């Protein structure tokens, strides 16, 4: 089975590519490397001892997509290519809608023209917005995201539902990720943020490796266990395994199936600092700052739907998330550029 992975050089796409190769699928990666390094491909080949085809290109390039589908007998598409910074999306909303909405639509139109009907789509827990009780269930209302990034994912989900209603052959898995962290246990691939990270664990990593002086904990007066924000962190390899399970399930389904991908358990910022310190042996200097605009106090998933429908379970503990992150960071403090 041949699988096209858009954004396959990125953080999540690279780990899913490995899981797909491991399962015996043939993978074709399409990535413009705007937020990743081509060097990740050699790491993937090294770990998997398999080959894969890499196309440098853009999902906004409809002609390239048409050629890609014509030249390869593709059975399914995993769509990771996109922009993901909440802060950047507020300053550059047009760019975010162009890539995340128009790019997704371009891809789907090329798929339908080429009669490729299986799609696994990267969505986000951010589509739930802030109005709900925890844990978040797939049936909860969406569309109240607080920023253009979240709205771009909500619009993309809406487009996928409309396309599936009009094209009954389409089988689409929409996976709503909570907070992916960690790295492949080999220490050869992991998250490689450019610039100053916005997300918690990449920021902690830069402090641990001495590239940033201290962490600012955004808010200490939330109604949570210790006043700091609570999130549902999931190991990227558990996330990857969820994608493989979703693909396998699509053959028996039609239309759009939505699954949360989290662990169902929330940890506060202070608990995350403590867990990282325990696994790494580093001390993370931090100070308390004010709440970050748009942040919600807590977010964690109800995972009963994916557990019962896909027989998927998270397998990695918080300690493993931290020790795998630390192995990746100590082996590659400057990411792939060393
Ligand atoms: P990433 O930035 O590491 O990977 C995205 C990849 O897409 C990169 O390799 C980038 O070069 C590529 N890309 C970007 N624009 C492209 C374009 N126009 N054409 C071709 N390639 C392009 O991000 P990630 O963390 O791996 O996220 C993957 C997907 O999952 C994204 O759609 C993101 O919105 C979604 N997601 C991520 C998280 C998270 O916390 N990492 C959470 C929820 C959802
Ligand atoms: C986690 C907690 C912060 C940084 C974002 C997107 C979401 C998804 C994942 C793509 C919060 C606190 C953070 C720091 C801190 N991305 N924090 N100091 O906000 O849950 O989700 O990334 O889809 O869409 O919104 O993740 O890692 O940024 O924050 O105190 O320097 O850590 O306030 O409580 P978040 P995060």
Short mmCIF file of N, CA, C and O and ligand atoms in Angstrom, two decimals, residues 84 86 124 126 149 178-179 198-201 203 215-218 229-231 233 269 292 295, ligand 2:
data_model
loop_
_atom_site.label_atom_id
_atom_site.label_comp_id
_atom_site.label_asym_id
_atom_site.label_seq_id
_atom_site.Cartn_x
_atom_site.Cartn_y
_atom_site.Cartn_z
N UNK A 84 1.51 25.98 12.39
CA UNK A 84 0.94 25.56 13.67
C UNK A 84 1.15 26.52 14.83
O UNK A 84 0.82 26.18 15.97
N UNK A 86 0.16 29.40 17.15
CA UNK A 86 -1.01 30.21 17.50
C UNK A 86 -0.66 31.69 17.43
O UNK A 86 -1.40 32.50 16.84
N UNK A 124 -6.80 19.42 15.76
CA UNK A 124 -6.24 19.87 17.04
C UNK A 124 -7.35 20.03 18.07
O UNK A 124 -8.47 20.44 17.73
N UNK A 126 -7.60 22.33 19.84
CA UNK A 126 -7.92 23.75 19.87
C UNK A 126 -9.28 24.05 19.22
O UNK A 126 -9.88 25.08 19.50
N UNK A 149 -5.34 30.24 13.97
CA UNK A 149 -4.86 28.86 13.79
C UNK A 149 -5.99 27.86 14.10
O UNK A 149 -6.29 26.97 13.31
N UNK A 178 -4.09 16.41 21.26
CA UNK A 178 -3.94 17.25 22.45
C UNK A 178 -2.51 17.81 22.44
O UNK A 178 -2.17 18.53 21.52
N UNK A 179 -1.65 17.48 23.35
CA UNK A 179 -0.32 18.13 23.34
C UNK A 179 0.77 17.09 23.10
O UNK A 179 1.26 16.47 24.06
N UNK A 198 7.16 28.52 21.40
CA UNK A 198 5.98 28.95 22.16
C UNK A 198 5.49 27.85 23.09
O UNK A 198 4.90 28.12 24.11
N UNK A 199 5.71 26.61 22.69
CA UNK A 199 5.14 25.49 23.44
C UNK A 199 6.02 25.13 24.64
O UNK A 199 7.23 25.37 24.64
N UNK A 200 5.37 24.55 25.64
CA UNK A 200 6.04 24.36 26.92
C UNK A 200 7.28 23.47 26.85
O UNK A 200 8.36 23.87 27.29
N UNK A 201 7.12 22.26 26.34
CA UNK A 201 8.27 21.34 26.43
C UNK A 201 9.45 21.78 25.57
O UNK A 201 10.60 21.71 26.03
N UNK A 203 10.26 24.75 25.02
CA UNK A 203 10.88 25.86 25.77
C UNK A 203 11.73 25.31 26.91
O UNK A 203 12.88 25.72 27.12
N UNK A 215 12.52 29.70 32.20
CA UNK A 215 11.15 29.53 31.70
C UNK A 215 10.26 30.54 32.39
O UNK A 215 10.41 30.80 33.59
N UNK A 216 9.30 31.10 31.64
CA UNK A 216 8.26 31.91 32.28
C UNK A 216 7.01 31.03 32.36
O UNK A 216 6.53 30.54 31.33
N UNK A 217 6.50 30.81 33.55
CA UNK A 217 5.26 30.05 33.73
C UNK A 217 4.11 31.04 33.57
O UNK A 217 3.98 31.98 34.36
N UNK A 218 3.31 30.81 32.53
CA UNK A 218 2.26 31.78 32.18
C UNK A 218 1.02 31.59 33.06
O UNK A 218 0.13 30.84 32.71
N UNK A 229 -1.46 26.11 34.35
CA UNK A 229 -2.29 25.50 33.31
C UNK A 229 -2.11 23.99 33.23
O UNK A 229 -1.00 23.47 33.38
N UNK A 230 -3.21 23.30 32.98
CA UNK A 230 -3.19 21.83 32.88
C UNK A 230 -3.47 21.42 31.44
O UNK A 230 -4.41 21.91 30.81
N UNK A 231 -2.65 20.49 30.93
CA UNK A 231 -2.82 19.99 29.56
C UNK A 231 -2.64 18.47 29.53
O UNK A 231 -2.00 17.89 30.41
N UNK A 233 -0.73 15.79 27.80
CA UNK A 233 0.47 15.57 26.99
C UNK A 233 0.52 14.11 26.55
O UNK A 233 0.32 13.21 27.36
N UNK A 269 1.73 22.80 34.61
CA UNK A 269 3.07 23.25 34.19
C UNK A 269 4.11 22.87 35.25
O UNK A 269 5.19 22.37 34.92
N UNK A 292 -1.11 33.89 29.66
CA UNK A 292 -0.88 34.16 28.24
C UNK A 292 -2.24 34.37 27.57
O UNK A 292 -3.18 33.60 27.83
N UNK A 295 -5.08 31.60 26.47
CA UNK A 295 -4.91 30.30 27.15
C UNK A 295 -6.16 29.93 27.95
O UNK A 295 -6.81 30.80 28.52
C1 LIG B 2 1.00 24.34 27.61
C2 LIG B 2 0.91 25.00 28.98
C3 LIG B 2 0.91 27.40 28.88
C4 LIG B 2 4.95 27.90 27.36
C5 LIG B 2 -0.80 24.94 21.85
C6 LIG B 2 -1.80 25.26 20.78
C7 LIG B 2 -2.53 24.02 20.35
C8 LIG B 2 -1.56 22.90 19.97
C9 LIG B 2 -0.50 22.70 20.99
C10 LIG B 2 -1.29 22.82 17.59
C11 LIG B 2 -0.03 26.21 29.00
C12 LIG B 2 2.13 26.89 29.58
C13 LIG B 2 3.77 27.34 27.82
C14 LIG B 2 5.75 28.64 28.27
C15 LIG B 2 4.16 28.22 30.01
N1 LIG B 2 -0.87 23.15 18.75
N2 LIG B 2 3.37 27.50 29.11
N3 LIG B 2 5.32 28.75 29.55
O1 LIG B 2 -1.29 26.17 24.74
O2 LIG B 2 -2.01 23.79 25.23
O3 LIG B 2 -1.51 24.41 22.94
O4 LIG B 2 0.09 23.95 21.34
O5 LIG B 2 -2.36 22.44 17.27
O6 LIG B 2 -3.33 24.39 19.28
O7 LIG B 2 -2.72 26.20 21.30
O8 LIG B 2 0.36 24.24 24.56
O9 LIG B 2 2.74 23.95 25.10
O10 LIG B 2 1.92 26.24 24.40
O11 LIG B 2 1.26 25.33 26.63
O12 LIG B 2 3.80 28.36 31.17
O13 LIG B 2 6.78 29.17 27.90
O14 LIG B 2 2.21 25.52 29.31
O15 LIG B 2 0.42 28.56 29.44
O16 LIG B 2 -0.66 26.21 30.26
P1 LIG B 2 -1.17 24.74 24.44
P2 LIG B 2 1.65 24.97 25.10
#
